[in-house]
Amino acid sequence: MSESISQRELRNDSGRIMRGLDQGRTFIITRNSVPVGELRPLRRQRLVDVRLVGELFRGAPAVDGGRFRRDLDDVADQGVEPRG
């Protein structure tokens, strides 16, 4: 659940708020008790080891690249012309 903080708290308690962000907390910023924004932590990038990916796809069926491309072209318009 988000914690509501005033514009003044954001200015005066920035250290506490930054620590909260580091802990995954989200804040709703208010001005004159009216919500004006949301401050939330950035999502951490998750990397997957390439060996694990290889292991996961080891038993997958082979994909014919040409056929796959034709199938995509049959269902999706990938043209660069603007619609209108």
JSON list of C-alpha atoms in Angstrom, two decimals:
[
{"chain": "A", "resi": 1, "resn": "MET", "atom": "CA", "xyz": [0.00, 0.00, 0.00]},
{"chain": "A", "resi": 2, "resn": "SER", "atom": "CA", "xyz": [1.25, 3.49, -0.84]},
{"chain": "A", "resi": 3, "resn": "GLU", "atom": "CA", "xyz": [2.07, 6.04, 1.81]},
{"chain": "A", "resi": 4, "resn": "SER", "atom": "CA", "xyz": [0.75, 9.57, 1.23]},
{"chain": "A", "resi": 5, "resn": "ILE", "atom": "CA", "xyz": [3.30, 12.30, 1.83]},
{"chain": "A", "resi": 6, "resn": "SER", "atom": "CA", "xyz": [3.01, 16.04, 1.38]},
{"chain": "A", "resi": 7, "resn": "GLN", "atom": "CA", "xyz": [5.16, 18.15, -0.88]},
{"chain": "A", "resi": 8, "resn": "ARG", "atom": "CA", "xyz": [6.81, 19.52, 2.27]},
{"chain": "A", "resi": 9, "resn": "GLU", "atom": "CA", "xyz": [7.60, 16.01, 3.57]},
{"chain": "A", "resi": 10, "resn": "LEU", "atom": "CA", "xyz": [9.16, 15.16, 0.21]},
{"chain": "A", "resi": 11, "resn": "ARG", "atom": "CA", "xyz": [11.43, 18.18, 0.53]},
{"chain": "A", "resi": 12, "resn": "ASN", "atom": "CA", "xyz": [12.25, 17.86, 4.24]},
{"chain": "A", "resi": 13, "resn": "ASP", "atom": "CA", "xyz": [12.42, 14.05, 4.62]},
{"chain": "A", "resi": 14, "resn": "SER", "atom": "CA", "xyz": [14.05, 13.07, 1.34]},
{"chain": "A", "resi": 15, "resn": "GLY", "atom": "CA", "xyz": [16.52, 10.73, 3.08]},
{"chain": "A", "resi": 16, "resn": "ARG", "atom": "CA", "xyz": [13.75, 8.71, 4.73]},
{"chain": "A", "resi": 17, "resn": "ILE", "atom": "CA", "xyz": [11.81, 8.61, 1.48]},
{"chain": "A", "resi": 18, "resn": "MET", "atom": "CA", "xyz": [14.85, 7.43, -0.51]},
{"chain": "A", "resi": 19, "resn": "ARG", "atom": "CA", "xyz": [15.43, 4.65, 2.03]},
{"chain": "A", "resi": 20, "resn": "GLY", "atom": "CA", "xyz": [11.78, 3.68, 1.63]},
{"chain": "A", "resi": 21, "resn": "LEU", "atom": "CA", "xyz": [12.20, 3.51, -2.14]},
{"chain": "A", "resi": 22, "resn": "ASP", "atom": "CA", "xyz": [15.26, 1.28, -1.65]},
{"chain": "A", "resi": 23, "resn": "GLN", "atom": "CA", "xyz": [13.02, -1.01, 0.41]},
{"chain": "A", "resi": 24, "resn": "GLY", "atom": "CA", "xyz": [10.40, -1.14, -2.36]},
{"chain": "A", "resi": 25, "resn": "ARG", "atom": "CA", "xyz": [7.88, 1.30, -0.88]},
{"chain": "A", "resi": 26, "resn": "THR", "atom": "CA", "xyz": [5.69, 3.57, -3.03]},
{"chain": "A", "resi": 27, "resn": "PHE", "atom": "CA", "xyz": [4.64, 7.10, -2.12]},
{"chain": "A", "resi": 28, "resn": "ILE", "atom": "CA", "xyz": [1.73, 9.27, -3.25]},
{"chain": "A", "resi": 29, "resn": "ILE", "atom": "CA", "xyz": [2.77, 12.93, -3.27]},
{"chain": "A", "resi": 30, "resn": "THR", "atom": "CA", "xyz": [0.10, 15.46, -2.27]},
{"chain": "A", "resi": 31, "resn": "ARG", "atom": "CA", "xyz": [-0.16, 19.23, -2.54]},
{"chain": "A", "resi": 32, "resn": "ASN", "atom": "CA", "xyz": [-2.80, 20.85, -0.34]},
{"chain": "A", "resi": 33, "resn": "SER", "atom": "CA", "xyz": [-4.02, 17.30, 0.46]},
{"chain": "A", "resi": 34, "resn": "VAL", "atom": "CA", "xyz": [-4.69, 16.60, -3.24]},
{"chain": "A", "resi": 35, "resn": "PRO", "atom": "CA", "xyz": [-2.72, 13.71, -4.82]},
{"chain": "A", "resi": 36, "resn": "VAL", "atom": "CA", "xyz": [-0.48, 15.02, -7.61]},
{"chain": "A", "resi": 37, "resn": "GLY", "atom": "CA", "xyz": [1.96, 12.20, -8.30]},
{"chain": "A", "resi": 38, "resn": "GLU", "atom": "CA", "xyz": [3.37, 8.82, -7.46]},
{"chain": "A", "resi": 39, "resn": "LEU", "atom": "CA", "xyz": [6.95, 8.08, -6.48]},
{"chain": "A", "resi": 40, "resn": "ARG", "atom": "CA", "xyz": [7.89, 4.43, -6.84]},
{"chain": "A", "resi": 41, "resn": "PRO", "atom": "CA", "xyz": [11.07, 2.38, -7.09]},
{"chain": "A", "resi": 42, "resn": "LEU", "atom": "CA", "xyz": [12.42, 1.44, -10.49]},
{"chain": "A", "resi": 43, "resn": "ARG", "atom": "CA", "xyz": [12.06, -2.18, -11.39]},
{"chain": "A", "resi": 44, "resn": "ARG", "atom": "CA", "xyz": [15.31, -4.02, -11.07]},
{"chain": "A", "resi": 45, "resn": "GLN", "atom": "CA", "xyz": [16.55, -5.52, -14.31]},
{"chain": "A", "resi": 46, "resn": "ARG", "atom": "CA", "xyz": [16.51, -9.28, -14.16]},
{"chain": "A", "resi": 47, "resn": "LEU", "atom": "CA", "xyz": [19.14, -11.06, -16.17]},
{"chain": "A", "resi": 48, "resn": "VAL", "atom": "CA", "xyz": [18.92, -14.73, -16.97]},
{"chain": "A", "resi": 49, "resn": "ASP", "atom": "CA", "xyz": [22.04, -16.81, -17.43]},
{"chain": "A", "resi": 50, "resn": "VAL", "atom": "CA", "xyz": [22.42, -17.77, -21.10]},
{"chain": "A", "resi": 51, "resn": "ARG", "atom": "CA", "xyz": [23.14, -21.38, -20.08]},
{"chain": "A", "resi": 52, "resn": "LEU", "atom": "CA", "xyz": [19.80, -21.57, -18.29]},
{"chain": "A", "resi": 53, "resn": "VAL", "atom": "CA", "xyz": [18.00, -20.25, -21.38]},
{"chain": "A", "resi": 54, "resn": "GLY", "atom": "CA", "xyz": [19.75, -22.87, -23.50]},
{"chain": "A", "resi": 55, "resn": "GLU", "atom": "CA", "xyz": [18.70, -25.56, -21.06]},
{"chain": "A", "resi": 56, "resn": "LEU", "atom": "CA", "xyz": [15.08, -24.39, -21.11]},
{"chain": "A", "resi": 57, "resn": "PHE", "atom": "CA", "xyz": [14.88, -24.46, -24.91]},
{"chain": "A", "resi": 58, "resn": "ARG", "atom": "CA", "xyz": [16.87, -27.64, -25.42]},
{"chain": "A", "resi": 59, "resn": "GLY", "atom": "CA", "xyz": [13.77, -29.81, -25.96]},
{"chain": "A", "resi": 60, "resn": "ALA", "atom": "CA", "xyz": [11.82, -27.23, -27.96]},
{"chain": "A", "resi": 61, "resn": "PRO", "atom": "CA", "xyz": [10.90, -28.07, -31.55]},
{"chain": "A", "resi": 62, "resn": "ALA", "atom": "CA", "xyz": [12.94, -26.54, -34.37]},
{"chain": "A", "resi": 63, "resn": "VAL", "atom": "CA", "xyz": [11.47, -23.43, -35.99]},
{"chain": "A", "resi": 64, "resn": "ASP", "atom": "CA", "xyz": [11.62, -22.89, -39.73]},
{"chain": "A", "resi": 65, "resn": "GLY", "atom": "CA", "xyz": [12.49, -19.19, -39.94]},
{"chain": "A", "resi": 66, "resn": "GLY", "atom": "CA", "xyz": [11.05, -18.67, -43.43]},
{"chain": "A", "resi": 67, "resn": "ARG", "atom": "CA", "xyz": [7.76, -20.32, -42.58]},
{"chain": "A", "resi": 68, "resn": "PHE", "atom": "CA", "xyz": [7.54, -18.39, -39.32]},
{"chain": "A", "resi": 69, "resn": "ARG", "atom": "CA", "xyz": [8.07, -15.10, -41.19]},
{"chain": "A", "resi": 70, "resn": "ARG", "atom": "CA", "xyz": [5.40, -15.99, -43.76]},
{"chain": "A", "resi": 71, "resn": "ASP", "atom": "CA", "xyz": [2.95, -16.87, -40.99]},
{"chain": "A", "resi": 72, "resn": "LEU", "atom": "CA", "xyz": [3.61, -13.50, -39.35]},
{"chain": "A", "resi": 73, "resn": "ASP", "atom": "CA", "xyz": [3.14, -11.68, -42.65]},
{"chain": "A", "resi": 74, "resn": "ASP", "atom": "CA", "xyz": [-0.20, -13.43, -43.14]},
{"chain": "A", "resi": 75, "resn": "VAL", "atom": "CA", "xyz": [-1.61, -12.09, -39.87]},
{"chain": "A", "resi": 76, "resn": "ALA", "atom": "CA", "xyz": [0.22, -8.81, -39.22]},
{"chain": "A", "resi": 77, "resn": "ASP", "atom": "CA", "xyz": [0.64, -5.74, -41.39]},
{"chain": "A", "resi": 78, "resn": "GLN", "atom": "CA", "xyz": [4.28, -4.78, -40.97]},
{"chain": "A", "resi": 79, "resn": "GLY", "atom": "CA", "xyz": [4.26, -2.11, -43.65]},
{"chain": "A", "resi": 80, "resn": "VAL", "atom": "CA", "xyz": [5.80, 1.29, -43.00]},
{"chain": "A", "resi": 81, "resn": "GLU", "atom": "CA", "xyz": [3.05, 3.25, -44.74]},
{"chain": "A", "resi": 82, "resn": "PRO", "atom": "CA", "xyz": [1.01, 5.38, -42.33]},
{"chain": "A", "resi": 83, "resn": "ARG", "atom": "CA", "xyz": [-2.54, 4.32, -41.76]},
{"chain": "A", "resi": 84, "resn": "GLY", "atom": "CA", "xyz": [-5.13, 6.88, -42.45]}
]
